[in-house]
Tab-separated table of C-alpha atoms and ligand atoms in Angstrom:
chain	number	residue	atom	x	y	z
A	54	MET	CA	0.000	0.000	0.000
A	55	PRO	CA	1.431	3.438	-0.915
A	56	SER	CA	2.321	5.935	1.808
A	57	PHE	CA	0.387	9.176	1.969
A	58	SER	CA	-0.853	11.897	4.276
A	59	PHE	CA	-3.966	14.023	4.463
A	60	ILE	CA	-5.539	16.747	6.555
A	61	HIS	CA	-8.882	16.160	8.244
A	62	ALA	CA	-10.665	19.367	9.174
A	63	ALA	CA	-14.284	20.188	9.990
A	64	ASP	CA	-16.534	22.983	11.191
A	65	LEU	CA	-14.818	26.010	9.683
A	66	HIS	CA	-18.014	27.994	10.332
A	67	LEU	CA	-16.845	30.759	8.024
A	68	GLY	CA	-18.931	33.875	8.557
A	69	SER	CA	-19.777	32.991	12.143
A	70	PRO	CA	-20.374	35.978	14.393
A	71	PHE	CA	-18.563	36.206	17.715
A	72	LEU	CA	-21.583	36.211	19.983
A	73	GLY	CA	-21.362	37.647	23.438
A	74	LEU	CA	-17.845	38.932	22.972
A	75	ALA	CA	-17.999	42.408	24.420
A	76	LEU	CA	-14.359	43.362	24.029
A	77	LYS	CA	-14.065	47.086	24.483
A	78	ASP	CA	-10.918	47.498	22.439
A	79	ALA	CA	-11.883	47.647	18.750
A	80	ALA	CA	-8.480	46.410	17.561
A	81	VAL	CA	-8.763	43.358	19.811
A	82	ALA	CA	-12.317	42.661	18.681
A	83	ALA	CA	-11.107	42.828	15.060
A	84	VAL	CA	-8.589	40.032	15.726
A	85	PHE	CA	-11.437	37.787	16.872
A	86	VAL	CA	-13.645	38.719	13.928
A	87	GLU	CA	-10.868	37.774	11.470
A	88	ALA	CA	-9.756	34.723	13.458
A	89	SER	CA	-11.834	31.987	11.759
A	90	ARG	CA	-10.597	32.972	8.314
A	91	LYS	CA	-6.992	33.366	9.425
A	92	ALA	CA	-7.079	29.949	11.111
A	93	PHE	CA	-8.225	28.331	7.869
A	94	SER	CA	-5.571	30.178	5.820
A	95	THR	CA	-2.959	28.929	8.272
A	96	LEU	CA	-4.214	25.361	7.837
A	97	VAL	CA	-4.133	25.640	4.037
A	98	GLY	CA	-0.567	26.953	4.325
A	99	LEU	CA	0.389	23.937	6.449
A	100	ALA	CA	-1.202	21.551	3.926
A	101	ILE	CA	0.945	23.068	1.172
A	102	GLU	CA	4.101	23.145	3.300
A	103	LYS	CA	3.653	19.523	4.397
A	104	ARG	CA	2.752	18.506	0.831
A	105	VAL	CA	-0.217	16.425	1.948
A	106	ASP	CA	-1.864	14.255	-0.705
A	107	PHE	CA	-5.398	15.465	-0.085
A	108	PHE	CA	-7.589	17.551	2.214
A	109	VAL	CA	-10.881	16.459	3.851
A	110	ILE	CA	-13.523	18.792	5.308
A	111	ALA	CA	-16.303	16.984	7.208
A	112	GLY	CA	-19.030	19.622	6.981
A	113	ASP	CA	-19.990	23.115	8.149
A	114	VAL	CA	-17.585	25.044	5.947
A	115	TYR	CA	-20.038	27.934	6.211
A	116	ASP	CA	-21.846	29.031	9.346
A	117	GLY	CA	-25.014	29.783	7.388
A	118	ASP	CA	-26.273	31.485	4.267
A	119	TRP	CA	-24.015	34.319	3.111
A	120	LYS	CA	-25.018	37.948	3.498
A	121	ASP	CA	-22.903	38.606	0.406
A	122	ASN	CA	-20.227	36.767	-1.582
A	123	LYS	CA	-17.343	37.767	0.698
A	124	ILE	CA	-17.191	34.373	2.446
A	125	GLY	CA	-17.540	32.468	-0.841
A	126	LEU	CA	-14.756	34.535	-2.380
A	127	PHE	CA	-12.511	33.834	0.592
A	128	PHE	CA	-13.122	30.071	0.462
A	129	ASN	CA	-12.542	29.993	-3.296
A	130	ARG	CA	-9.170	31.728	-2.890
A	131	GLU	CA	-8.035	29.182	-0.305
A	132	MET	CA	-9.252	26.272	-2.451
A	133	ALA	CA	-7.353	27.746	-5.407
A	134	ARG	CA	-4.157	27.879	-3.317
A	135	LEU	CA	-4.585	24.139	-2.730
A	136	GLU	CA	-5.313	23.530	-6.395
A	137	ARG	CA	-2.117	25.283	-7.494
A	138	ALA	CA	-0.245	23.057	-5.016
A	139	GLY	CA	-1.890	19.984	-6.593
A	140	ILE	CA	-3.933	19.113	-3.482
A	141	PRO	CA	-7.494	17.855	-4.044
A	142	VAL	CA	-10.214	18.629	-1.490
A	143	TYR	CA	-13.074	16.292	-0.500
A	144	LEU	CA	-15.859	17.934	1.415
A	145	LEU	CA	-19.493	17.586	2.320
A	146	ARG	CA	-22.247	19.726	3.750
A	147	GLY	CA	-23.229	19.727	7.429
A	148	ASN	CA	-26.261	21.126	9.211
A	149	HIS	CA	-24.966	24.708	9.000
A	150	ASP	CA	-24.272	24.634	5.265
A	151	ALA	CA	-26.876	22.068	4.177
A	152	ALA	CA	-27.895	22.263	0.519
A	153	SER	CA	-31.185	23.954	1.460
A	154	VAL	CA	-29.481	26.529	3.708
A	155	ILE	CA	-26.911	28.058	1.352
A	156	THR	CA	-28.606	29.973	-1.444
A	157	LYS	CA	-25.608	31.846	-2.914
A	158	THR	CA	-22.724	30.206	-4.742
A	159	ILE	CA	-19.276	31.001	-6.048
A	160	THR	CA	-17.799	28.570	-8.573
A	161	LEU	CA	-14.994	26.664	-6.858
A	162	PRO	CA	-11.859	25.337	-8.573
A	163	SER	CA	-11.962	21.821	-10.037
A	164	ASN	CA	-9.806	20.301	-7.266
A	165	VAL	CA	-12.836	20.558	-4.949
A	166	HIS	CA	-15.053	17.493	-4.855
A	167	GLU	CA	-18.350	17.678	-2.993
A	168	PHE	CA	-20.132	14.495	-1.912
A	169	PRO	CA	-23.812	14.178	-2.859
A	170	THR	CA	-26.579	14.938	-0.356
A	171	SER	CA	-29.201	12.514	-1.734
A	172	LYS	CA	-27.161	9.332	-1.240
A	173	PRO	CA	-23.641	8.309	-0.214
A	174	GLY	CA	-20.962	8.803	-2.867
A	175	SER	CA	-17.446	7.404	-3.278
A	176	VAL	CA	-14.243	8.691	-4.814
A	177	ARG	CA	-11.296	6.479	-5.714
A	178	LEU	CA	-7.743	7.788	-5.741
A	179	GLU	CA	-6.138	5.134	-7.953
A	180	ALA	CA	-2.506	6.098	-7.392
A	181	LEU	CA	-2.848	6.032	-3.589
A	182	LYS	CA	-5.286	3.118	-3.418
A	183	VAL	CA	-7.512	5.322	-1.256
A	184	ALA	CA	-11.336	5.321	-1.376
A	185	LEU	CA	-13.349	8.120	0.258
A	186	HIS	CA	-17.033	7.701	1.083
A	187	GLY	CA	-19.390	10.442	2.182
A	188	GLN	CA	-22.849	11.986	2.180
A	189	GLY	CA	-23.702	15.590	2.945
A	190	PHE	CA	-26.833	17.077	4.482
A	191	ALA	CA	-29.654	18.105	2.154
A	192	GLU	CA	-31.534	19.780	4.993
A	193	ARG	CA	-30.453	21.455	8.192
A	194	SER	CA	-31.710	18.566	10.289
A	195	ALA	CA	-30.624	15.101	9.211
A	196	ASN	CA	-32.472	12.666	11.455
A	197	ASP	CA	-31.593	9.456	9.630
A	198	ASN	CA	-28.658	7.222	10.350
A	199	LEU	CA	-26.631	8.052	7.244
A	200	ALA	CA	-23.649	5.868	8.132
A	201	ILE	CA	-25.395	2.504	7.767
A	202	ALA	CA	-26.098	3.193	4.078
A	203	TYR	CA	-22.422	3.915	3.279
A	204	PRO	CA	-21.031	1.479	0.676
A	205	ALA	CA	-18.869	-1.551	1.344
A	206	PRO	CA	-15.124	-0.821	1.478
A	207	VAL	CA	-12.950	-1.205	-1.614
A	208	SER	CA	-11.074	-4.366	-0.777
A	209	GLY	CA	-7.320	-3.958	-0.257
A	210	TRP	CA	-7.560	-0.149	-0.329
A	211	PHE	CA	-7.443	2.430	2.462
A	212	ASN	CA	-11.083	3.400	3.019
A	213	ILE	CA	-12.099	6.698	4.624
A	214	GLY	CA	-15.644	7.502	5.751
A	215	ILE	CA	-16.544	11.187	5.994
A	216	LEU	CA	-19.602	12.095	8.028
A	217	HIS	CA	-21.153	15.049	9.842
A	218	THR	CA	-22.734	13.520	12.941
A	219	SER	CA	-23.305	13.794	16.674
A	220	LEU	CA	-22.903	9.973	16.959
A	221	THR	CA	-25.167	8.799	19.797
A	222	GLY	CA	-25.316	12.323	21.250
A	223	ARG	CA	-22.727	14.936	22.158
A	224	GLU	CA	-24.292	17.715	24.256
A	225	PRO	CA	-24.703	20.603	23.523
A	226	HIS	CA	-24.481	19.673	19.846
A	227	ALA	CA	-27.769	18.997	18.062
A	228	PRO	CA	-28.400	15.283	17.418
A	229	TYR	CA	-27.875	14.940	13.657
A	230	ALA	CA	-27.222	11.840	11.527
A	231	PRO	CA	-27.314	9.693	14.676
A	232	CYS	CA	-25.241	6.518	14.645
A	233	SER	CA	-23.107	4.407	16.953
A	234	VAL	CA	-19.406	3.676	16.755
A	235	ASP	CA	-20.439	0.079	16.009
A	236	ASP	CA	-22.407	1.330	12.978
A	237	LEU	CA	-19.210	2.998	11.768
A	238	ARG	CA	-17.114	-0.070	12.578
A	239	SER	CA	-19.524	-2.276	10.642
A	240	ARG	CA	-18.581	-0.450	7.420
A	241	GLY	CA	-15.081	-1.950	7.574
A	242	TYR	CA	-13.252	1.309	6.808
A	243	ASP	CA	-9.795	2.314	8.036
A	244	TYR	CA	-10.524	5.865	9.159
A	245	TRP	CA	-13.644	7.893	9.992
A	246	ALA	CA	-13.303	11.629	9.438
A	247	LEU	CA	-16.147	13.105	11.486
A	248	GLY	CA	-17.397	16.641	11.868
A	249	HIS	CA	-20.013	18.567	13.877
A	250	VAL	CA	-18.624	18.308	17.428
A	251	HIS	CA	-16.421	21.318	18.126
A	252	ASP	CA	-14.073	19.631	20.594
A	253	PHE	CA	-11.177	17.452	19.447
A	254	GLU	CA	-11.930	13.832	20.305
A	255	VAL	CA	-10.447	10.504	19.329
A	256	VAL	CA	-13.656	8.498	19.604
A	257	ALA	CA	-12.170	5.083	18.778
A	258	GLN	CA	-8.809	3.576	17.866
A	259	ASP	CA	-9.852	0.596	15.762
A	260	PRO	CA	-10.672	1.914	13.353
A	261	LEU	CA	-9.625	5.477	14.100
A	262	VAL	CA	-12.725	7.660	14.530
A	263	ILE	CA	-11.872	11.317	15.087
A	264	PHE	CA	-13.604	14.646	15.617
A	265	PRO	CA	-10.938	17.277	14.839
A	266	GLY	CA	-13.027	20.011	16.505
A	267	ASN	CA	-13.385	23.433	14.963
A	268	LEU	CA	-10.433	25.496	13.761
A	269	GLN	CA	-11.174	28.502	15.896
A	270	GLY	CA	-13.106	28.938	19.138
A	271	ARG	CA	-16.010	31.352	18.644
A	272	ASN	CA	-17.346	31.870	22.160
A	273	ILE	CA	-16.618	31.094	25.787
A	274	ARG	CA	-17.974	27.531	25.400
A	275	GLU	CA	-15.319	26.803	22.770
A	276	ARG	CA	-12.222	27.070	24.931
A	277	GLY	CA	-8.645	25.929	24.546
A	278	ALA	CA	-6.510	25.021	21.549
A	279	LYS	CA	-8.328	24.458	18.244
A	280	GLY	CA	-7.254	22.952	14.954
A	281	ALA	CA	-7.342	20.039	12.522
A	282	VAL	CA	-5.744	16.597	12.307
A	283	LEU	CA	-2.848	15.474	10.101
A	284	VAL	CA	-3.155	11.776	9.264
A	285	THR	CA	-0.127	9.900	7.947
A	286	VAL	CA	-0.347	6.374	6.548
A	287	GLU	CA	2.957	4.527	6.101
A	288	ASP	CA	3.254	0.821	5.355
A	289	GLY	CA	-0.362	0.437	6.448
A	290	ARG	CA	0.363	2.099	9.810
A	291	ILE	CA	-1.799	5.103	10.689
A	292	ASP	CA	-0.500	8.047	12.720
A	293	HIS	CA	-2.389	11.200	13.595
A	294	GLU	CA	-1.353	14.500	15.110
A	295	ARG	CA	-3.203	17.718	15.835
A	296	LEU	CA	-2.359	20.844	13.881
A	297	ILE	CA	-3.226	23.776	16.125
A	298	VAL	CA	-4.145	26.752	13.958
A	299	ASP	CA	-6.401	28.938	16.095
A	300	GLU	CA	-5.606	32.603	15.916
A	301	ALA	CA	-7.193	33.702	19.165
A	302	ARG	CA	-8.372	31.759	22.153
A	303	PHE	CA	-11.083	31.600	24.805
A	304	ALA	CA	-10.292	30.567	28.362
A	305	GLN	CA	-11.921	30.586	31.773
A	306	VAL	CA	-10.577	30.593	35.308
A	307	ASP	CA	-12.409	30.236	38.597
A	308	ILE	CA	-11.031	32.114	41.579
A	309	VAL	CA	-12.237	31.605	45.130
A	310	VAL	CA	-11.631	34.587	47.399
A	311	GLY	CA	-11.527	34.441	51.190
A	312	PRO	CA	-12.951	36.725	53.922
A	313	GLU	CA	-9.445	38.037	54.743
A	314	ASP	CA	-8.668	39.111	51.123
A	315	ASP	CA	-8.593	42.848	50.459
A	316	GLN	CA	-8.650	44.295	46.926
A	317	ALA	CA	-4.885	43.949	46.495
A	318	ALA	CA	-5.018	40.315	47.595
A	319	ILE	CA	-7.890	39.529	45.241
A	320	LEU	CA	-5.998	41.085	42.335
A	321	ARG	CA	-2.914	39.058	43.288
A	322	HIS	CA	-5.084	35.898	43.172
A	323	VAL	CA	-6.171	36.966	39.694
A	324	GLU	CA	-2.567	37.366	38.528
A	325	GLN	CA	-1.620	33.952	39.915
A	326	ALA	CA	-4.626	32.257	38.337
A	327	VAL	CA	-4.000	33.872	34.960
A	328	GLN	CA	-0.312	32.919	34.749
A	329	PRO	CA	-0.942	29.336	33.446
A	330	ILE	CA	-3.160	30.780	30.687
A	331	ALA	CA	-0.319	33.092	29.644
A	332	ASP	CA	2.086	30.142	29.607
A	333	GLU	CA	-0.140	28.182	27.200
A	334	MET	CA	-1.416	30.843	24.792
A	335	ALA	CA	1.766	30.884	22.679
A	336	GLY	CA	1.395	34.366	21.250
A	337	ARG	CA	-2.353	34.135	20.684
A	338	MET	CA	-4.748	36.796	21.802
A	339	THR	CA	-6.910	35.372	24.580
A	340	ALA	CA	-10.397	36.320	25.738
A	341	LEU	CA	-10.647	35.284	29.352
A	342	ARG	CA	-13.693	34.812	31.542
A	343	ILE	CA	-12.961	35.130	35.234
A	344	ARG	CA	-15.413	33.865	37.789
A	345	LEU	CA	-14.974	35.189	41.323
A	346	SER	CA	-16.658	33.237	44.086
A	347	GLY	CA	-16.283	32.891	47.836
A	348	VAL	CA	-17.158	34.914	50.902
A	349	THR	CA	-15.917	38.491	51.104
A	350	PRO	CA	-16.699	41.579	53.190
A	351	LEU	CA	-16.051	43.535	49.959
A	352	TYR	CA	-19.180	41.970	48.554
A	353	GLY	CA	-21.271	45.149	48.604
A	354	ALA	CA	-18.416	47.380	47.376
A	355	ILE	CA	-17.747	45.090	44.422
A	356	ALA	CA	-21.394	44.792	43.423
A	357	ALA	CA	-21.773	48.566	43.583
A	358	ASN	CA	-18.640	49.188	41.479
A	359	ARG	CA	-18.755	46.364	38.959
A	360	GLN	CA	-17.234	48.387	36.132
A	361	GLN	CA	-14.274	49.575	38.205
A	362	TRP	CA	-13.650	46.026	39.429
A	363	ARG	CA	-13.943	44.671	35.926
A	364	ASP	CA	-11.293	47.120	34.752
A	365	GLU	CA	-9.017	46.389	37.727
A	366	VAL	CA	-9.274	42.664	36.975
A	367	GLU	CA	-8.478	43.279	33.311
A	368	ALA	CA	-5.513	45.412	34.366
A	369	ALA	CA	-4.296	42.492	36.498
A	370	CYS	CA	-4.585	40.239	33.427
A	371	HIS	CA	-2.514	42.692	31.396
A	372	ARG	CA	0.180	42.728	34.085
A	373	VAL	CA	0.566	39.002	33.398
A	374	HIS	CA	0.325	39.241	29.596
A	375	GLU	CA	-0.563	42.147	27.319
A	376	ASP	CA	-2.737	39.929	25.069
A	377	ILE	CA	-5.084	38.581	27.744
A	378	TRP	CA	-8.367	40.494	27.623
A	379	LEU	CA	-11.263	40.110	29.977
A	380	GLU	CA	-14.222	38.572	28.160
A	381	LYS	CA	-16.347	38.850	31.280
A	382	LEU	CA	-16.032	39.166	35.030
A	383	GLU	CA	-18.608	36.868	36.551
A	384	LEU	CA	-19.373	37.565	40.202
A	385	ARG	CA	-20.648	34.761	42.420
A	386	LEU	CA	-19.622	36.261	45.729
A	387	GLU	CA	-21.343	35.936	49.085
A	388	PRO	CA	-21.312	38.405	51.995
A	389	PRO	CA	-20.017	37.131	55.350
A	390	PRO	CA	-22.938	35.806	57.451
A	391	GLU	CA	-22.551	38.351	60.303
A	392	ARG	CA	-22.788	41.212	57.811
A	393	ALA	CA	-26.013	39.876	56.386
A	394	ALA	CA	-27.426	39.498	59.887
A	395	ASP	CA	-26.966	43.218	60.595
A	396	THR	CA	-30.625	43.891	60.068
A	397	ASP	CA	-33.694	41.720	60.025
A	398	ALA	CA	-34.629	43.089	56.622
A	399	ALA	CA	-31.313	42.016	55.064
A	400	LEU	CA	-31.493	38.629	56.739
A	401	ASP	CA	-34.982	38.043	55.398
A	402	LEU	CA	-34.031	39.151	51.905
A	403	ARG	CA	-30.985	36.913	51.882
A	404	GLN	CA	-33.012	33.946	53.090
A	405	LEU	CA	-35.750	34.710	50.604
A	406	LEU	CA	-33.299	34.856	47.709
A	407	ALA	CA	-31.510	31.725	48.907
A	408	ASP	CA	-34.841	29.899	48.910
A	409	HIS	CA	-35.281	30.817	45.284
A	410	ALA	CA	-31.718	30.077	44.153
A	411	GLY	CA	-31.903	27.685	41.220
A	412	ASP	CA	-35.668	28.186	41.000
A	413	THR	CA	-36.505	27.046	37.479
A	414	ASP	CA	-39.671	29.216	37.429
A	415	ILE	CA	-37.508	32.358	37.353
A	416	ALA	CA	-35.471	31.113	34.396
A	417	THR	CA	-38.640	29.949	32.608
A	418	GLU	CA	-40.373	33.269	33.132
A	419	ALA	CA	-37.273	35.185	31.986
A	420	ALA	CA	-37.025	32.977	28.875
A	421	ARG	CA	-40.688	33.647	28.119
A	422	LEU	CA	-40.185	37.402	28.380
A	423	ILE	CA	-37.135	37.229	26.122
A	424	ASP	CA	-39.095	35.215	23.545
A	425	GLU	CA	-41.818	37.846	23.636
A	426	ILE	CA	-39.281	40.630	23.079
A	427	ALA	CA	-37.622	38.615	20.291
A	428	MET	CA	-40.967	38.188	18.530
A	429	ARG	CA	-41.499	41.938	18.514
A	430	LEU	CA	-38.063	42.686	17.060
A	431	PRO	CA	-38.366	43.981	13.512
A	432	GLY	CA	-37.280	41.099	11.283
A	433	GLY	CA	-37.263	38.713	14.232
A	434	LEU	CA	-34.329	36.544	15.247
A	435	GLY	CA	-32.587	33.956	13.085
A	436	ALA	CA	-33.363	30.270	13.628
A	437	THR	CA	-30.071	29.637	15.403
A	438	GLU	CA	-29.927	32.797	17.488
A	439	ARG	CA	-30.586	31.979	21.109
A	440	PRO	CA	-29.987	35.322	22.757
A	441	LEU	CA	-29.444	34.621	26.432
A	442	ASP	CA	-29.397	30.853	26.883
A	443	ASP	CA	-25.811	30.766	28.070
A	444	SER	CA	-25.889	33.721	30.365
A	445	MET	CA	-29.309	33.290	31.974
A	446	ASP	CA	-27.937	31.770	35.194
A	447	ALA	CA	-25.249	34.446	35.422
A	448	LEU	CA	-27.795	37.212	34.856
A	449	ILE	CA	-30.127	35.896	37.537
A	450	GLU	CA	-27.180	35.615	39.918
A	451	GLU	CA	-26.191	39.201	39.079
A	452	ALA	CA	-29.714	40.394	39.833
A	453	ARG	CA	-29.640	38.518	43.130
A	454	GLN	CA	-26.375	40.176	44.129
A	455	LEU	CA	-27.670	43.628	43.232
A	456	LEU	CA	-30.789	43.059	45.313
A	457	LEU	CA	-28.726	41.923	48.265
A	458	THR	CA	-26.544	45.038	48.066
A	459	ARG	CA	-29.597	47.261	47.962
A	460	GLY	CA	-31.147	45.357	50.841
A	461	GLN	CA	-28.055	45.972	52.917
A	462	GLY	CA	-27.962	49.646	51.963
A	463	ALA	CA	-31.580	50.087	52.986
A	464	GLY	CA	-30.972	48.302	56.297
B	212	MN	MN1	-22.519	20.976	12.569
């Protein structure tokens, strides 16, 4: 069997907005906006430099329909770079760029092969004795098990299955093209190039089943290093390594403060907690969420001066590394018990709020109100826009802290 190498990427999500990223510095925000495209350009550059034999993209090239042709023009340019380097590309559509979702097109160079969406298709690379099998999504939601209809392997060749799937379920990813690892195994292929799940995961070793994750984190849920996978096949032996190409990074640290900590001590805790992030970011701009919890007598002062504290915490981040920016300061602090017991009113309020902590009725009612507001927005919200899902708990907690501060002030 000939030796060869290929790149397995997925979930480029070109054109994806950076939701919830309230970076105040415009130049920093611009780095994040450009990051998904830059990450893909970097990966294409690596493919050319490493002279891989082909390039696989397992769905969700585009985040959704294009506003204009800018995204299509960008993708075409990158595909043309690969074509000039003699590297063919095999790709399919996922839920985000299903055939029914993308209405605009730009003609791509002839090195780009797209798998059909109506049935599984196969491509044979004679010289390498490699067969690739895949089926894209016709519609945004693919509820059928696509994998079981994939064709039998080409005997004696290296067979690769390409599929956009959540397997048997990968929260919080929507359950599309459901199938089990055994379904994949039953096809008798040598490698499964999956897409859809945004975290890197080697799902199985025999055969290798891999989610490369997305190329670039887009929000605080998509933290850590992002990239694609380089697969090398030599004398029938398969090796894989991650190619980290993300341009900017999301990270989160939790810091527990103590009753004896004054402002200087809290900021020192921040610097200590941020140091490991600085050690790992390797020159990348990083958007950091910091969650402060614990009991502190500064509770009221912090809640009343959130903006000043936010800026002090960001300043502490910058003292550790100039490219760490505060994505959000999340406050989950508690006042010391004796302070809350100062007045009966404050005690009652605290108890009352504690009784309702985690009350699902509050979240449900808030969600209902948000839906109502969304419905009245001119033009409405897009199908995939879920405005406050991720921050609902944090917002309710913030409201609770504000109420407590006021309660204490009034007492
Ligand atoms: Mn997807």
